Amino acid sequence: LSAFASAGVTRLSTGVQSLREGDLRYLGRLHSAGEGAAAVAEGAASFQRSSFDLIYARHRDHTVQSWREELREALAMGTDHLSLYSLTLEPGTDFYQRSQAPVTSPNKIFLPDDEVAEEMFFATVEETEKAGMRQYEVSNFARPGHECLHNMNYWGAGDYIGLGPGAHSSITLQDGQRLSWQNHRSVERWAEAVDRHGVGVSTATFLSPQQAVAEVLMMGLRTQRGVSDASLREVSGGGGLREHVNAEEAAAMEEHGLIEWTEGALRGNTAGLRCTGKGLAVLNAILPRLLA
């Protein structure tokens, strides 16, 4: 770690994921809770800024109260930044396959009900706020001035380059067109491509204006600051927020307190759009409806 810090790396993010031994085994992690805590302490001592992550709503026996207790332990470790995620089952993963197994299967996994997961989300916001952290993105919390600038850049549709197997990159070309690419996920295929071609890229795509608009909305609405009208006009070639979101759906969501137009909108001068705290809890349901 000292070599990275000496080379100019200023932030370390550690994948702790749980402070409970049994849940680390359940999640398939090889480190112990003690090793995770030691890694967090070493990162804080070695870098200007450090962060670690935890996962909640891990299984149906994971209660709101047990999550509050674990989160308080994490906050007591003195970090200035936390990434706190609800467990998501991605198709193609072992956890997803196990979730689809018959109820009688010994490998079957069950997640908490949606209502419990949502309660855990609000408990997360509450506990971090009490500790002096602000939710600046749906899953990220920081003390003032300790937000991750790298994250803020790509949530704001900025340019970024990812290195290594499975990494994503996205840049704006001189003509304003957006180019995104992904490296091979397999380490072996990535290394072979680098040896043969000098790069490990598996797919590359030029985003259409419509795709660029969707990307700006999907990334920006994850944050507390939301999406500005100006940023959308920049990638769309002219049309602003009100031209690109579903007006009927947006009105219904605003009425239910899920989204809000920021200052200037009521005078017909749309400054921006963001999700409320209530809306962030159901973000995955909001995005497709706004873009419908």
PDB file of N, CA and C in Angstrom, residues 117-190:
ATOM      1  N   ALA A 117     -36.137  -4.540   2.916  1.00  0.00           N
ATOM      2  CA  ALA A 117     -34.979  -3.935   2.254  1.00  0.00           C
ATOM      3  C   ALA A 117     -35.121  -2.409   2.206  1.00  0.00           C
ATOM      4  N   GLU A 118     -36.344  -1.935   1.947  1.00  0.00           N
ATOM      5  CA  GLU A 118     -36.565  -0.489   1.907  1.00  0.00           C
ATOM      6  C   GLU A 118     -36.389   0.121   3.299  1.00  0.00           C
ATOM      7  N   GLU A 119     -36.846  -0.583   4.323  1.00  0.00           N
ATOM      8  CA  GLU A 119     -36.672  -0.092   5.687  1.00  0.00           C
ATOM      9  C   GLU A 119     -35.182  -0.019   6.037  1.00  0.00           C
ATOM     10  N   MET A 120     -34.413  -0.976   5.553  1.00  0.00           N
ATOM     11  CA  MET A 120     -32.974  -0.962   5.776  1.00  0.00           C
ATOM     12  C   MET A 120     -32.327   0.237   5.080  1.00  0.00           C
ATOM     13  N   PHE A 121     -32.828   0.574   3.898  1.00  0.00           N
ATOM     14  CA  PHE A 121     -32.315   1.733   3.168  1.00  0.00           C
ATOM     15  C   PHE A 121     -32.498   3.002   4.004  1.00  0.00           C
ATOM     16  N   PHE A 122     -33.695   3.214   4.531  1.00  0.00           N
ATOM     17  CA  PHE A 122     -33.949   4.421   5.318  1.00  0.00           C
ATOM     18  C   PHE A 122     -33.195   4.392   6.646  1.00  0.00           C
ATOM     19  N   ALA A 123     -33.003   3.194   7.221  1.00  0.00           N
ATOM     20  CA  ALA A 123     -32.197   3.076   8.435  1.00  0.00           C
ATOM     21  C   ALA A 123     -30.749   3.462   8.149  1.00  0.00           C
ATOM     22  N   THR A 124     -30.272   3.118   6.957  1.00  0.00           N
ATOM     23  CA  THR A 124     -28.914   3.472   6.547  1.00  0.00           C
ATOM     24  C   THR A 124     -28.741   4.982   6.494  1.00  0.00           C
ATOM     25  N   VAL A 125     -29.687   5.658   5.869  1.00  0.00           N
ATOM     26  CA  VAL A 125     -29.630   7.118   5.770  1.00  0.00           C
ATOM     27  C   VAL A 125     -29.681   7.739   7.160  1.00  0.00           C
ATOM     28  N   GLU A 126     -30.542   7.228   8.007  1.00  0.00           N
ATOM     29  CA  GLU A 126     -30.707   7.769   9.353  1.00  0.00           C
ATOM     30  C   GLU A 126     -29.431   7.621  10.185  1.00  0.00           C
ATOM     31  N   GLU A 127     -28.851   6.425  10.175  1.00  0.00           N
ATOM     32  CA  GLU A 127     -27.662   6.182  10.996  1.00  0.00           C
ATOM     33  C   GLU A 127     -26.458   6.981  10.505  1.00  0.00           C
ATOM     34  N   THR A 128     -26.289   7.087   9.199  1.00  0.00           N
ATOM     35  CA  THR A 128     -25.152   7.854   8.672  1.00  0.00           C
ATOM     36  C   THR A 128     -25.327   9.347   8.948  1.00  0.00           C
ATOM     37  N   GLU A 129     -26.547   9.837   8.838  1.00  0.00           N
ATOM     38  CA  GLU A 129     -26.796  11.252   9.141  1.00  0.00           C
ATOM     39  C   GLU A 129     -26.461  11.565  10.593  1.00  0.00           C
ATOM     40  N   LYS A 130     -26.838  10.675  11.500  1.00  0.00           N
ATOM     41  CA  LYS A 130     -26.548  10.885  12.920  1.00  0.00           C
ATOM     42  C   LYS A 130     -25.041  10.925  13.163  1.00  0.00           C
ATOM     43  N   ALA A 131     -24.281  10.232  12.306  1.00  0.00           N
ATOM     44  CA  ALA A 131     -22.823  10.195  12.451  1.00  0.00           C
ATOM     45  C   ALA A 131     -22.128  11.321  11.687  1.00  0.00           C
ATOM     46  N   GLY A 132     -22.914  12.219  11.074  1.00  0.00           N
ATOM     47  CA  GLY A 132     -22.326  13.355  10.375  1.00  0.00           C
ATOM     48  C   GLY A 132     -21.996  13.117   8.921  1.00  0.00           C
ATOM     49  N   MET A 133     -22.553  12.063   8.352  1.00  0.00           N
ATOM     50  CA  MET A 133     -22.324  11.773   6.936  1.00  0.00           C
ATOM     51  C   MET A 133     -23.542  12.148   6.106  1.00  0.00           C
ATOM     52  N   ARG A 134     -23.277  12.583   4.887  1.00  0.00           N
ATOM     53  CA  ARG A 134     -24.358  12.969   3.981  1.00  0.00           C
ATOM     54  C   ARG A 134     -24.466  11.946   2.852  1.00  0.00           C
ATOM     55  N   GLN A 135     -25.697  11.574   2.528  1.00  0.00           N
ATOM     56  CA  GLN A 135     -25.921  10.690   1.382  1.00  0.00           C
ATOM     57  C   GLN A 135     -25.822  11.536   0.118  1.00  0.00           C
ATOM     58  N   TYR A 136     -24.695  11.434  -0.590  1.00  0.00           N
ATOM     59  CA  TYR A 136     -24.543  12.245  -1.799  1.00  0.00           C
ATOM     60  C   TYR A 136     -24.862  11.466  -3.066  1.00  0.00           C
ATOM     61  N   GLU A 137     -25.063  10.153  -2.914  1.00  0.00           N
ATOM     62  CA  GLU A 137     -25.479   9.287  -4.004  1.00  0.00           C
ATOM     63  C   GLU A 137     -26.261   8.156  -3.368  1.00  0.00           C
ATOM     64  N   VAL A 138     -27.055   7.454  -4.118  1.00  0.00           N
ATOM     65  CA  VAL A 138     -27.984   6.486  -3.550  1.00  0.00           C
ATOM     66  C   VAL A 138     -27.301   5.497  -2.597  1.00  0.00           C
ATOM     67  N   SER A 139     -26.047   5.119  -2.875  1.00  0.00           N
ATOM     68  CA  SER A 139     -25.367   4.126  -2.047  1.00  0.00           C
ATOM     69  C   SER A 139     -24.080   4.642  -1.416  1.00  0.00           C
ATOM     70  N   ASN A 140     -23.819   5.948  -1.504  1.00  0.00           N
ATOM     71  CA  ASN A 140     -22.558   6.485  -1.011  1.00  0.00           C
ATOM     72  C   ASN A 140     -22.776   7.632  -0.037  1.00  0.00           C
ATOM     73  N   PHE A 141     -21.988   7.610   1.040  1.00  0.00           N
ATOM     74  CA  PHE A 141     -22.160   8.517   2.162  1.00  0.00           C
ATOM     75  C   PHE A 141     -20.795   9.057   2.577  1.00  0.00           C
ATOM     76  N   ALA A 142     -20.723  10.362   2.829  1.00  0.00           N
ATOM     77  CA  ALA A 142     -19.423  10.951   3.164  1.00  0.00           C
ATOM     78  C   ALA A 142     -19.591  12.150   4.088  1.00  0.00           C
ATOM     79  N   ARG A 143     -18.546  12.404   4.860  1.00  0.00           N
ATOM     80  CA  ARG A 143     -18.497  13.645   5.608  1.00  0.00           C
ATOM     81  C   ARG A 143     -18.218  14.765   4.608  1.00  0.00           C
ATOM     82  N   PRO A 144     -18.654  15.986   4.889  1.00  0.00           N
ATOM     83  CA  PRO A 144     -18.451  17.090   3.950  1.00  0.00           C
ATOM     84  C   PRO A 144     -16.989  17.208   3.517  1.00  0.00           C
ATOM     85  N   GLY A 145     -16.786  17.280   2.196  1.00  0.00           N
ATOM     86  CA  GLY A 145     -15.447  17.405   1.650  1.00  0.00           C
ATOM     87  C   GLY A 145     -14.750  16.095   1.373  1.00  0.00           C
ATOM     88  N   HIS A 146     -15.387  14.967   1.708  1.00  0.00           N
ATOM     89  CA  HIS A 146     -14.764  13.660   1.504  1.00  0.00           C
ATOM     90  C   HIS A 146     -15.495  12.826   0.451  1.00  0.00           C
ATOM     91  N   GLU A 147     -16.340  13.446  -0.346  1.00  0.00           N
ATOM     92  CA  GLU A 147     -16.994  12.733  -1.433  1.00  0.00           C
ATOM     93  C   GLU A 147     -15.931  12.234  -2.428  1.00  0.00           C
ATOM     94  N   CYS A 148     -16.201  11.116  -3.068  1.00  0.00           N
ATOM     95  CA  CYS A 148     -15.260  10.552  -4.032  1.00  0.00           C
ATOM     96  C   CYS A 148     -15.374  11.295  -5.362  1.00  0.00           C
ATOM     97  N   LEU A 149     -14.315  12.022  -5.733  1.00  0.00           N
ATOM     98  CA  LEU A 149     -14.350  12.832  -6.959  1.00  0.00           C
ATOM     99  C   LEU A 149     -14.440  11.958  -8.203  1.00  0.00           C
ATOM    100  N   HIS A 150     -13.806  10.790  -8.156  1.00  0.00           N
ATOM    101  CA  HIS A 150     -13.887   9.876  -9.298  1.00  0.00           C
ATOM    102  C   HIS A 150     -15.335   9.463  -9.539  1.00  0.00           C
ATOM    103  N   ASN A 151     -16.035   9.082  -8.467  1.00  0.00           N
ATOM    104  CA  ASN A 151     -17.436   8.697  -8.610  1.00  0.00           C
ATOM    105  C   ASN A 151     -18.278   9.852  -9.122  1.00  0.00           C
ATOM    106  N   MET A 152     -18.061  11.034  -8.559  1.00  0.00           N
ATOM    107  CA  MET A 152     -18.847  12.201  -8.976  1.00  0.00           C
ATOM    108  C   MET A 152     -18.629  12.497 -10.455  1.00  0.00           C
ATOM    109  N   ASN A 153     -17.436  12.225 -10.951  1.00  0.00           N
ATOM    110  CA  ASN A 153     -17.150  12.468 -12.363  1.00  0.00           C
ATOM    111  C   ASN A 153     -18.000  11.588 -13.255  1.00  0.00           C
ATOM    112  N   TYR A 154     -18.048  10.278 -12.977  1.00  0.00           N
ATOM    113  CA  TYR A 154     -18.829   9.460 -13.914  1.00  0.00           C
ATOM    114  C   TYR A 154     -20.314   9.495 -13.644  1.00  0.00           C
ATOM    115  N   TRP A 155     -20.746   9.840 -12.429  1.00  0.00           N
ATOM    116  CA  TRP A 155     -22.173  10.065 -12.229  1.00  0.00           C
ATOM    117  C   TRP A 155     -22.612  11.336 -12.950  1.00  0.00           C
ATOM    118  N   GLY A 156     -21.651  12.238 -13.186  1.00  0.00           N
ATOM    119  CA  GLY A 156     -21.946  13.454 -13.933  1.00  0.00           C
ATOM    120  C   GLY A 156     -21.650  13.333 -15.410  1.00  0.00           C
ATOM    121  N   ALA A 157     -21.499  12.085 -15.902  1.00  0.00           N
ATOM    122  CA  ALA A 157     -21.250  11.802 -17.321  1.00  0.00           C
ATOM    123  C   ALA A 157     -19.930  12.392 -17.796  1.00  0.00           C
ATOM    124  N   GLY A 158     -18.931  12.451 -16.906  1.00  0.00           N
ATOM    125  CA  GLY A 158     -17.604  12.896 -17.303  1.00  0.00           C
ATOM    126  C   GLY A 158     -16.827  11.785 -17.992  1.00  0.00           C
ATOM    127  N   ASP A 159     -15.683  12.126 -18.549  1.00  0.00           N
ATOM    128  CA  ASP A 159     -14.836  11.140 -19.212  1.00  0.00           C
ATOM    129  C   ASP A 159     -14.077  10.323 -18.166  1.00  0.00           C
ATOM    130  N   TYR A 160     -13.887   9.038 -18.442  1.00  0.00           N
ATOM    131  CA  TYR A 160     -13.083   8.198 -17.549  1.00  0.00           C
ATOM    132  C   TYR A 160     -12.547   7.008 -18.329  1.00  0.00           C
ATOM    133  N   ILE A 161     -11.420   6.488 -17.883  1.00  0.00           N
ATOM    134  CA  ILE A 161     -10.794   5.325 -18.501  1.00  0.00           C
ATOM    135  C   ILE A 161     -10.592   4.264 -17.436  1.00  0.00           C
ATOM    136  N   GLY A 162     -11.064   3.054 -17.718  1.00  0.00           N
ATOM    137  CA  GLY A 162     -10.900   1.921 -16.806  1.00  0.00           C
ATOM    138  C   GLY A 162      -9.817   0.996 -17.314  1.00  0.00           C
ATOM    139  N   LEU A 163      -8.996   0.496 -16.414  1.00  0.00           N
ATOM    140  CA  LEU A 163      -7.875  -0.363 -16.779  1.00  0.00           C
ATOM    141  C   LEU A 163      -8.062  -1.762 -16.199  1.00  0.00           C
ATOM    142  N   GLY A 164      -7.716  -2.772 -16.982  1.00  0.00           N
ATOM    143  CA  GLY A 164      -7.760  -4.133 -16.489  1.00  0.00           C
ATOM    144  C   GLY A 164      -8.984  -4.900 -16.955  1.00  0.00           C
ATOM    145  N   PRO A 165      -9.048  -6.186 -16.622  1.00  0.00           N
ATOM    146  CA  PRO A 165     -10.157  -7.051 -17.062  1.00  0.00           C
ATOM    147  C   PRO A 165     -11.512  -6.539 -16.579  1.00  0.00           C
ATOM    148  N   GLY A 166     -12.490  -6.498 -17.496  1.00  0.00           N
ATOM    149  CA  GLY A 166     -13.856  -6.112 -17.143  1.00  0.00           C
ATOM    150  C   GLY A 166     -14.088  -4.626 -16.986  1.00  0.00           C
ATOM    151  N   ALA A 167     -13.042  -3.811 -17.125  1.00  0.00           N
ATOM    152  CA  ALA A 167     -13.187  -2.371 -16.878  1.00  0.00           C
ATOM    153  C   ALA A 167     -13.956  -1.682 -18.005  1.00  0.00           C
ATOM    154  N   HIS A 168     -14.724  -0.662 -17.628  1.00  0.00           N
ATOM    155  CA  HIS A 168     -15.466   0.164 -18.581  1.00  0.00           C
ATOM    156  C   HIS A 168     -14.753   1.500 -18.760  1.00  0.00           C
ATOM    157  N   SER A 169     -14.902   2.094 -19.935  1.00  0.00           N
ATOM    158  CA  SER A 169     -14.364   3.419 -20.215  1.00  0.00           C
ATOM    159  C   SER A 169     -15.372   4.198 -21.039  1.00  0.00           C
ATOM    160  N   SER A 170     -15.325   5.525 -20.933  1.00  0.00           N
ATOM    161  CA  SER A 170     -16.214   6.372 -21.720  1.00  0.00           C
ATOM    162  C   SER A 170     -15.565   7.737 -21.889  1.00  0.00           C
ATOM    163  N   ILE A 171     -15.447   8.194 -23.139  1.00  0.00           N
ATOM    164  CA  ILE A 171     -14.824   9.488 -23.402  1.00  0.00           C
ATOM    165  C   ILE A 171     -15.637  10.262 -24.443  1.00  0.00           C
ATOM    166  N   THR A 172     -15.493  11.571 -24.414  1.00  0.00           N
ATOM    167  CA  THR A 172     -16.132  12.446 -25.398  1.00  0.00           C
ATOM    168  C   THR A 172     -15.100  12.825 -26.450  1.00  0.00           C
ATOM    169  N   LEU A 173     -15.397  12.558 -27.714  1.00  0.00           N
ATOM    170  CA  LEU A 173     -14.483  12.865 -28.795  1.00  0.00           C
ATOM    171  C   LEU A 173     -14.575  14.335 -29.181  1.00  0.00           C
ATOM    172  N   GLN A 174     -13.671  14.774 -30.048  1.00  0.00           N
ATOM    173  CA  GLN A 174     -13.614  16.190 -30.413  1.00  0.00           C
ATOM    174  C   GLN A 174     -14.898  16.683 -31.064  1.00  0.00           C
ATOM    175  N   ASP A 175     -15.594  15.784 -31.762  1.00  0.00           N
ATOM    176  CA  ASP A 175     -16.835  16.196 -32.421  1.00  0.00           C
ATOM    177  C   ASP A 175     -18.038  16.127 -31.474  1.00  0.00           C
ATOM    178  N   GLY A 176     -17.777  15.814 -30.204  1.00  0.00           N
ATOM    179  CA  GLY A 176     -18.846  15.768 -29.215  1.00  0.00           C
ATOM    180  C   GLY A 176     -19.488  14.407 -29.062  1.00  0.00           C
ATOM    181  N   GLN A 177     -19.141  13.455 -29.940  1.00  0.00           N
ATOM    182  CA  GLN A 177     -19.731  12.133 -29.851  1.00  0.00           C
ATOM    183  C   GLN A 177     -19.122  11.354 -28.680  1.00  0.00           C
ATOM    184  N   ARG A 178     -19.940  10.517 -28.077  1.00  0.00           N
ATOM    185  CA  ARG A 178     -19.521   9.751 -26.912  1.00  0.00           C
ATOM    186  C   ARG A 178     -19.126   8.341 -27.333  1.00  0.00           C
ATOM    187  N   LEU A 179     -17.935   7.901 -26.914  1.00  0.00           N
ATOM    188  CA  LEU A 179     -17.445   6.562 -27.214  1.00  0.00           C
ATOM    189  C   LEU A 179     -17.264   5.806 -25.904  1.00  0.00           C
ATOM    190  N   SER A 180     -17.896   4.630 -25.799  1.00  0.00           N
ATOM    191  CA  SER A 180     -17.776   3.798 -24.607  1.00  0.00           C
ATOM    192  C   SER A 180     -17.252   2.430 -25.005  1.00  0.00           C
ATOM    193  N   TRP A 181     -16.432   1.824 -24.150  1.00  0.00           N
ATOM    194  CA  TRP A 181     -15.943   0.484 -24.427  1.00  0.00           C
ATOM    195  C   TRP A 181     -15.750  -0.298 -23.142  1.00  0.00           C
ATOM    196  N   GLN A 182     -15.709  -1.621 -23.303  1.00  0.00           N
ATOM    197  CA  GLN A 182     -15.515  -2.514 -22.169  1.00  0.00           C
ATOM    198  C   GLN A 182     -14.424  -3.515 -22.486  1.00  0.00           C
ATOM    199  N   ASN A 183     -13.583  -3.797 -21.499  1.00  0.00           N
ATOM    200  CA  ASN A 183     -12.540  -4.808 -21.659  1.00  0.00           C
ATOM    201  C   ASN A 183     -13.105  -6.206 -21.410  1.00  0.00           C
ATOM    202  N   HIS A 184     -12.404  -7.201 -21.919  1.00  0.00           N
ATOM    203  CA  HIS A 184     -12.795  -8.593 -21.670  1.00  0.00           C
ATOM    204  C   HIS A 184     -12.886  -8.837 -20.169  1.00  0.00           C
ATOM    205  N   ARG A 185     -13.915  -9.556 -19.736  1.00  0.00           N
ATOM    206  CA  ARG A 185     -14.073  -9.880 -18.317  1.00  0.00           C
ATOM    207  C   ARG A 185     -13.075 -10.947 -17.867  1.00  0.00           C
ATOM    208  N   SER A 186     -12.835 -11.921 -18.714  1.00  0.00           N
ATOM    209  CA  SER A 186     -11.928 -13.007 -18.379  1.00  0.00           C
ATOM    210  C   SER A 186     -10.489 -12.486 -18.353  1.00  0.00           C
ATOM    211  N   VAL A 187      -9.770 -12.792 -17.279  1.00  0.00           N
ATOM    212  CA  VAL A 187      -8.367 -12.379 -17.185  1.00  0.00           C
ATOM    213  C   VAL A 187      -7.561 -12.989 -18.328  1.00  0.00           C
ATOM    214  N   GLU A 188      -7.826 -14.257 -18.631  1.00  0.00           N
ATOM    215  CA  GLU A 188      -7.074 -14.942 -19.682  1.00  0.00           C
ATOM    216  C   GLU A 188      -7.319 -14.303 -21.050  1.00  0.00           C
ATOM    217  N   ARG A 189      -8.613 -14.037 -21.369  1.00  0.00           N
ATOM    218  CA  ARG A 189      -8.923 -13.432 -22.667  1.00  0.00           C
ATOM    219  C   ARG A 189      -8.388 -12.010 -22.747  1.00  0.00           C
ATOM    220  N   TRP A 190      -8.471 -11.268 -21.640  1.00  0.00           N
ATOM    221  CA  TRP A 190      -7.948  -9.902 -21.620  1.00  0.00           C
ATOM    222  C   TRP A 190      -6.442  -9.905 -21.871  1.00  0.00           C
TER     223      TRP A 190
END
